[in-house]
Coordinates of C-alpha atoms in Angstrom, one line a residue:
X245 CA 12.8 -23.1 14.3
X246 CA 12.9 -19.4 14.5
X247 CA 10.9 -17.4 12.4
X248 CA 13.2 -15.3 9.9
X249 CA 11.9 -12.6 7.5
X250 CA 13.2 -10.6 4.6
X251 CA 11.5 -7.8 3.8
X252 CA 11.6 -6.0 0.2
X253 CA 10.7 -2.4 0.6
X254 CA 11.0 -2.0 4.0
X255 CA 10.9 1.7 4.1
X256 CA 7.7 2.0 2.3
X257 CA 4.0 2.1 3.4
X258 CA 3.6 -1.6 3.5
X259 CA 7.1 -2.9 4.7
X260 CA 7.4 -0.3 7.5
X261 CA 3.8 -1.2 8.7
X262 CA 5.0 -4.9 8.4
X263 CA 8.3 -4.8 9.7
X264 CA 6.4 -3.5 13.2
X265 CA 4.5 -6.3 13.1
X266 CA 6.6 -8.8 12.8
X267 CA 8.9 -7.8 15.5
X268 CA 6.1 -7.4 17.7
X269 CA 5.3 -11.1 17.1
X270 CA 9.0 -12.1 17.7
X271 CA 9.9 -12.6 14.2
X272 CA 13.5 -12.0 13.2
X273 CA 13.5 -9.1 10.5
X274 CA 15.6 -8.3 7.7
X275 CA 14.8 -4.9 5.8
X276 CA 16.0 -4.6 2.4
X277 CA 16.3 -1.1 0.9
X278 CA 18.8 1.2 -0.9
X279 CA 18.8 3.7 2.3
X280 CA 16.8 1.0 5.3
X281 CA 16.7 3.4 7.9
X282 CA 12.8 2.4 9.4
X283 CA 13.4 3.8 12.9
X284 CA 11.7 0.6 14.0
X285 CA 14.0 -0.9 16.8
X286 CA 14.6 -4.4 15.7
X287 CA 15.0 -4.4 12.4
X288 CA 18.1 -5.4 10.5
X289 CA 19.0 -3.0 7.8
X290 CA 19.9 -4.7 4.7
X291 CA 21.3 -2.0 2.2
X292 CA 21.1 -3.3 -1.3
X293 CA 19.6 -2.4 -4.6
X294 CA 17.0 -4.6 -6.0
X295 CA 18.3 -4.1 -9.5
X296 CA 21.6 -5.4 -9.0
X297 CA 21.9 -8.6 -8.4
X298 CA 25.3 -9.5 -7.6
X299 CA 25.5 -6.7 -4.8
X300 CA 22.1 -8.1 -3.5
X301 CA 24.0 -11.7 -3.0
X302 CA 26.1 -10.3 -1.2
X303 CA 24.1 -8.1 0.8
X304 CA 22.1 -11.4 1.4
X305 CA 24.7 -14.0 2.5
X306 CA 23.9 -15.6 5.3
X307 CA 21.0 -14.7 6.7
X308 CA 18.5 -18.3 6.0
X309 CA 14.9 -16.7 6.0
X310 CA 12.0 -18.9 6.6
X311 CA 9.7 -16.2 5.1
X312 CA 9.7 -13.3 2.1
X313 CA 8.2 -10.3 1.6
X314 CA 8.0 -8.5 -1.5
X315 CA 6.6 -5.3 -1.0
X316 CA 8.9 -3.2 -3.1
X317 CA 7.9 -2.0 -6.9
X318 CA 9.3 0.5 -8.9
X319 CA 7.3 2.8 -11.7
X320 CA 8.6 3.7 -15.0
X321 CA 6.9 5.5 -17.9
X322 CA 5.2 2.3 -19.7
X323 CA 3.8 -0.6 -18.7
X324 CA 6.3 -2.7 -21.1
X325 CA 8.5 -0.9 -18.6
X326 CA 7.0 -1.9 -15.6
X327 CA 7.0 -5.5 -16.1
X328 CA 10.4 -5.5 -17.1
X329 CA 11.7 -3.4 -14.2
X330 CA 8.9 -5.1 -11.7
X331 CA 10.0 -8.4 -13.0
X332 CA 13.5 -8.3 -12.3
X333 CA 12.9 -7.4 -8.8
X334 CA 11.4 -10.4 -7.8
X335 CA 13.5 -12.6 -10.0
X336 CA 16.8 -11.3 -8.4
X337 CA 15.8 -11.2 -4.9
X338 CA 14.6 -14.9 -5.3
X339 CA 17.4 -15.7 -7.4
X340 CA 20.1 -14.0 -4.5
X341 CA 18.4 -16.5 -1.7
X342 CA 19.0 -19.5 -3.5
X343 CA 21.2 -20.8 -1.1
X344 CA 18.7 -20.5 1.5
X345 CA 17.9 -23.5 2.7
X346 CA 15.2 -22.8 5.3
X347 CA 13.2 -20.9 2.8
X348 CA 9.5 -21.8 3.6
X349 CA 7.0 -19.1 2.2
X350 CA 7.1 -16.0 0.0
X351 CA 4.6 -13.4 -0.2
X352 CA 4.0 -11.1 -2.6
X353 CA 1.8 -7.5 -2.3
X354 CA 0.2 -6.4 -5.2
X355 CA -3.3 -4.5 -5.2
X356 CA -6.4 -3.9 -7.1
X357 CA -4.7 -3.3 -10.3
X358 CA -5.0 -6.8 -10.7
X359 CA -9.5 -5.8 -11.4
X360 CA -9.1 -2.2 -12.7
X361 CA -5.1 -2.8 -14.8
X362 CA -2.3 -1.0 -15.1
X363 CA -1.3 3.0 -14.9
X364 CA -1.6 3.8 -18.6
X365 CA -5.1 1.4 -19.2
X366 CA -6.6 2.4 -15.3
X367 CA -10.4 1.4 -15.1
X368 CA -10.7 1.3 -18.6
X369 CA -12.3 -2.3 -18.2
X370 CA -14.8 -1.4 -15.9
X371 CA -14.7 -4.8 -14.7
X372 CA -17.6 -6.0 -12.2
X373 CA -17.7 -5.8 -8.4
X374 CA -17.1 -7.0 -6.0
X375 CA -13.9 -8.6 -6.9
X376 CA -12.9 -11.6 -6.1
X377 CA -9.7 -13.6 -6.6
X378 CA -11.1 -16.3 -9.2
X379 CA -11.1 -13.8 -11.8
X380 CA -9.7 -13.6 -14.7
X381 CA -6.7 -11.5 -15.5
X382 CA -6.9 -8.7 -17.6
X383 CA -5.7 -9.5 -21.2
X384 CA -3.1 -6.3 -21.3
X385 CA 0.2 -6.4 -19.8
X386 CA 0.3 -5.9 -16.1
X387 CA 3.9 -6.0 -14.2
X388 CA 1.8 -7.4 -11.6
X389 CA 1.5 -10.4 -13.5
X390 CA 5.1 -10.2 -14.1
X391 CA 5.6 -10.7 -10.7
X392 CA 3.1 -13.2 -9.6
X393 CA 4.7 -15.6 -12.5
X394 CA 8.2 -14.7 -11.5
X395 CA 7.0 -16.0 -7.8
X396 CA 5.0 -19.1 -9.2
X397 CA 8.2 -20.1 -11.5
X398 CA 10.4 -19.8 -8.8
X399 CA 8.2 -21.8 -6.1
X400 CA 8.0 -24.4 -8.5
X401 CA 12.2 -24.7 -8.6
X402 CA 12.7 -24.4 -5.0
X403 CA 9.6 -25.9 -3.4
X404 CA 8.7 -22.9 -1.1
X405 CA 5.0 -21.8 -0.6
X406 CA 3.6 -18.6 -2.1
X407 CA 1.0 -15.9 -1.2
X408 CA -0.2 -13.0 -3.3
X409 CA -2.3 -10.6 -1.4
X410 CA -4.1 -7.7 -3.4
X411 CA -4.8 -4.6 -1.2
X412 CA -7.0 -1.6 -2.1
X413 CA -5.2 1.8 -1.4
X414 CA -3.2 1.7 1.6
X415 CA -3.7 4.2 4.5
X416 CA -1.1 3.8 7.2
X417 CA 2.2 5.7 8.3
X418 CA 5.0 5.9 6.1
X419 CA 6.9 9.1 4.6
X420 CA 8.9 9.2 1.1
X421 CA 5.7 6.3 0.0
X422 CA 5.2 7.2 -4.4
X423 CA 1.5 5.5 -3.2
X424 CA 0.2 7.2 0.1
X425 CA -3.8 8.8 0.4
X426 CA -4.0 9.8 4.4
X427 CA -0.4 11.1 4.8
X428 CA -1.9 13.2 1.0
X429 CA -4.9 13.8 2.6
X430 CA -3.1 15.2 6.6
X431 CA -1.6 17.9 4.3
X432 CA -4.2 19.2 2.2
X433 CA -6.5 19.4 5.2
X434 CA -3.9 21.2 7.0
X435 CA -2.7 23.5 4.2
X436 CA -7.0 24.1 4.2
X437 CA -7.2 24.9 7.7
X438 CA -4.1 26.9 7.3
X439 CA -4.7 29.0 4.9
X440 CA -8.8 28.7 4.8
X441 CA -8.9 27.0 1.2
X442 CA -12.0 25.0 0.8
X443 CA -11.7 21.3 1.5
X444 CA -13.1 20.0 -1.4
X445 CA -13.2 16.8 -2.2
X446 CA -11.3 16.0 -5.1
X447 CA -12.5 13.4 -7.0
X448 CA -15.1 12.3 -9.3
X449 CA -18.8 12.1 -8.5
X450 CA -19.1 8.3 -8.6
X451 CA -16.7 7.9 -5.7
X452 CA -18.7 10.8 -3.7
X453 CA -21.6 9.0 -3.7
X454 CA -20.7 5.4 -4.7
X455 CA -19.2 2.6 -1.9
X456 CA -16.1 2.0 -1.4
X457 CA -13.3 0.5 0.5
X458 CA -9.7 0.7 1.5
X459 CA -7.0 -1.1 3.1
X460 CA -5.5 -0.3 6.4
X461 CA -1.2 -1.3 6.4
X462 CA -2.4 -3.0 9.9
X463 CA -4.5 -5.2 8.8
X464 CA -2.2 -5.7 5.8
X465 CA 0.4 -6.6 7.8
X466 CA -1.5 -9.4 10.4
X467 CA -2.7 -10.6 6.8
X468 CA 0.5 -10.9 5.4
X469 CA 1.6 -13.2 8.5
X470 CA -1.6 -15.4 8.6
X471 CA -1.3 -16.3 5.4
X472 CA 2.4 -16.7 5.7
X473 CA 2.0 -19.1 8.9
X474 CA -1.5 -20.8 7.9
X475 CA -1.8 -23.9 6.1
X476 CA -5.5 -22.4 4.7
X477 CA -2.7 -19.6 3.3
X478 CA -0.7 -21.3 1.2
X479 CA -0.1 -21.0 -2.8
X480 CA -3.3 -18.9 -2.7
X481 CA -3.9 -15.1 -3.7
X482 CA -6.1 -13.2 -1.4
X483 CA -8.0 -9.9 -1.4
X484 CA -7.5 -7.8 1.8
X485 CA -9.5 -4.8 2.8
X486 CA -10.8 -3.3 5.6
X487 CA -13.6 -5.4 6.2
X488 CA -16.2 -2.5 6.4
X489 CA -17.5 0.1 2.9
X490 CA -18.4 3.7 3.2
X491 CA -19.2 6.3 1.0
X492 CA -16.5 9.4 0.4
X493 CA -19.6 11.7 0.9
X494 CA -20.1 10.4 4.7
X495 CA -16.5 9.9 5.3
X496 CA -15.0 13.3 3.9
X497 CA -16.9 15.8 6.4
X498 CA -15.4 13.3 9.5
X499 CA -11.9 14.1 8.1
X500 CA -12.7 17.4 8.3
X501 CA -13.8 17.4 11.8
X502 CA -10.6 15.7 12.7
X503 CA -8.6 18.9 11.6
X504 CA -11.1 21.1 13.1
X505 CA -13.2 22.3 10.2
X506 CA -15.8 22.2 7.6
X507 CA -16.0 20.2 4.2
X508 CA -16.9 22.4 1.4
X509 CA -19.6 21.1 -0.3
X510 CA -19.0 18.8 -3.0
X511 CA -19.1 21.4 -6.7
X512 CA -20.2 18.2 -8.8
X513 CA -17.1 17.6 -10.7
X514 CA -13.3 16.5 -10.1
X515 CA -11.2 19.4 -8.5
X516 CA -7.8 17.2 -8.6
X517 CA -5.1 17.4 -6.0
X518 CA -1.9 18.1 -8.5
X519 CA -3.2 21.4 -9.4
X520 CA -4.0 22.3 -6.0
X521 CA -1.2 21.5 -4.9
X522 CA 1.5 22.5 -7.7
X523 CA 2.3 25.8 -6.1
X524 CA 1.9 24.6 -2.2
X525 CA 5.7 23.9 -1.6
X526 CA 6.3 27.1 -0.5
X527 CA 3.0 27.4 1.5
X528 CA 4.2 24.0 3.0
X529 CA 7.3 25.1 4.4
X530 CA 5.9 28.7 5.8
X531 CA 3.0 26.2 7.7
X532 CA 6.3 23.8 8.9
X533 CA 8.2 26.4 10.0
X534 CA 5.6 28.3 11.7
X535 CA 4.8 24.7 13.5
X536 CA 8.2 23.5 14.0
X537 CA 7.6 20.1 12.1
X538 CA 9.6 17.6 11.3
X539 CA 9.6 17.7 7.1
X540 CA 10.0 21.0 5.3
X541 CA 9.6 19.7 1.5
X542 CA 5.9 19.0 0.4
X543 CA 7.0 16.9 -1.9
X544 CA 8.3 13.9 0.4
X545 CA 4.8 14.1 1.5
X546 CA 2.0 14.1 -0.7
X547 CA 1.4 12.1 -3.8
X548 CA -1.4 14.0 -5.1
X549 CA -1.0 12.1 -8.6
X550 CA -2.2 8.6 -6.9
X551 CA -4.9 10.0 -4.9
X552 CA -6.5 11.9 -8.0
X553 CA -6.3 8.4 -9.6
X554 CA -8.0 6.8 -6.8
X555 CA -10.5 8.9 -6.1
X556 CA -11.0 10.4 -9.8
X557 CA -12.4 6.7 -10.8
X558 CA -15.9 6.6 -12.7
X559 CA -16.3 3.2 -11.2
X560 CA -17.1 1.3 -8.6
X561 CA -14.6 0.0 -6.2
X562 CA -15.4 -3.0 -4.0
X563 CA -13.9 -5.8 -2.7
X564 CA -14.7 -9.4 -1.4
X565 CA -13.3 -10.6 1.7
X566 CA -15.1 -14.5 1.5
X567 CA -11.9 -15.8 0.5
X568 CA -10.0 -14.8 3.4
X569 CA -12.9 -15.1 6.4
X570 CA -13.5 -18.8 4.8
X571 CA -9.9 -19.4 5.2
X572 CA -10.0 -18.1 8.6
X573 CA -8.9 -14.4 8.8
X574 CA -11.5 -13.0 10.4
X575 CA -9.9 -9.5 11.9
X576 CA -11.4 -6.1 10.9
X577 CA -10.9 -2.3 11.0
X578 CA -13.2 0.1 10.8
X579 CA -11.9 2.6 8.5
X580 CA -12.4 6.4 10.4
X581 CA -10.2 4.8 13.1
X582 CA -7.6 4.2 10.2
X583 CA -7.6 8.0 9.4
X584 CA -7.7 9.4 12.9
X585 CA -5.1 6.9 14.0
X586 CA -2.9 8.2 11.4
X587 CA -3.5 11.4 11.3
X588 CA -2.5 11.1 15.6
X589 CA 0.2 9.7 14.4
X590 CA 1.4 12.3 12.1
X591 CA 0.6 14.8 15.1
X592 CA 2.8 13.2 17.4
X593 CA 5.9 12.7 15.2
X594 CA 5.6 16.5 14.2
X595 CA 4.8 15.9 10.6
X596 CA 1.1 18.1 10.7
X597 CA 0.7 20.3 13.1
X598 CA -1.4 19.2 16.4

């Protein structure tokens, strides 16, 4: 039987990254978005909101996957919010393939949120490290949560397979992504170089000197169809990081090289991106005009207000692979190449300048 995949979110960070993949493999894709234009050849756009379920039917007749992909989240101003929004996400899109018959395995992508909790309580627990799936959740409310039991009630009903896979941030290629560190980071180095600001690294001391990991959307994405095709990956949740740690403070100056100059030394305290940034619209467009490149408006760019979260942490972020290299995912990527291969990347579709 062919292998048939949905894909919630495909225009984001994670569902563009996976949708690649997948076709690559042979798979059969189906991208769901309100506006699933991916520029991947192959994929088949499926144009349907996520909060309407009746539409999303519709949108949905007919097509039989084997496999899901949730990838798609939405954020709202509380956490009550969240999990209600969040929620009804999964629930529909489960809800809308019903009729499915050949419906084998869904997998759901949530992230270290899961340790560290939601937007409003961040790192507020402080919870030990590494993590590793067997612990407990968080007793606040966490729309990730949310989701996981909305995928749990409804593999129970129908009889399909689940995954949950829990990512640290995310550096791959995707533009428009609410969540997205290197693209964030491409453009402040560039509007550095530019315009001979400091690069300064922006966060807080502890994740300057402290060790720390990340998640390339690669290795997400071969992740996402191990677990999905493995019998060692069913109904389990799994971490998924890079493989290798680093400290910011060894990293940071190799970014810099890549863009052809100097980290600033670190000043001792957080210098956050959103300031920085809140007046570099206009300096944006001057440096994309001047270069020709492809997107004018900063703000389709950078999300400054997730990368000051992520790097402004006063706590140590690890995370254990043993799960996954027990089960038998054993790949690994170092995570400088995950930067430069990005930021090529960026080069060569004209979103920074070469």
């Amino acid at each position: 039987m062919a292998l048939r995949a949905v894909i919630a979110g495909v225009t984001g960070i994670v569902g563009n990254n996976l949708a690649a993949h997948l076709i690559s493999q042979g798979w059969e894709v189906h991208g769901i978005a309100r506006r699933p234009q991916t520029g991947i050849p192959g994929v088949r756009p499926v144009a349907a909101d996520l909060l309407e379920p009746e539409a999303l039917r519709a949108s949905l007749a007919g097509i039989n996957p084997t496999h899901v992909f949730i990838t798609s989240w939405v954020r709202k101003a509380t956490e009550a919010e969240n999990c209600a929004v969040n929620g009804a996400i999964v629930r529909n899109l489960l809800a809308a393939l019903d009729p499915s018959e050949g419906l084998r395995h869904v997998a759901l992508v949530t992230g270290l949120k899961h340790y560290l909790g939601p937007f409003e309580a961040y790192a507020k627990a402080k919870p030990d490290t590494p993590f590793r799936e067997e612990m407990t959740r968080l007793p606040v409310a966490n729309f990730y949560y949310t989701q996981e039991d909305e995928v749990f009630e409804a593999a129970r009903r129908r009889g399909f397979t689940w995954s949950v896979h829990r990512p640290h941030t995310i550096i791959g290629y995707a533009l428009g992504n609410a969540m997205n560190m290197g693209v964030t980071l491409a453009v402040y180095a560039t509007i550095c170089r530019e315009t001979g600001r400091p690069f300064v690294f922006p966060g807080s001391a502890q994740q300057w000197e402290g060790l720390t990991d990340v998640t390339d959307a690669r290795i997400l994405a071969r992740h996402l169809e191990w677990a999905a095709t493995s019998d060692a990956g069913r109904d389990q949740a799994f971490n998924i990081v890079n493989g290798d740690i680093f400290r910011w403070r060894g990293l940071w100056p190799k970014l810099a090289a890549d863009f052809g100059i100097e980290a600033a030394p670190y000043p001792g305290h957080p210098t956050p991106l959103e300031p920085q940034l809140a007046d570099a619209g206009p300096v944006w467009a001057e440096i994309a005009a001047k270069h020709n490149l492809a997107e004018l408006d900063l703000g389709k760019l950078a999300s400054a207000w997730h990368t000051d979260m992520d790097l402004g942490r006063e706590i140590e972020v690890v995370t254990d692979m043993t799960k996954s290299r027990l089960a038998g995912f054993h790949d690994y990527q170092p995570t400088l190449g995950s930067f430069q291969d990005l930021f090529a990347r960026l080069r060569k579709e004209r979103i920074i300048p070469a």
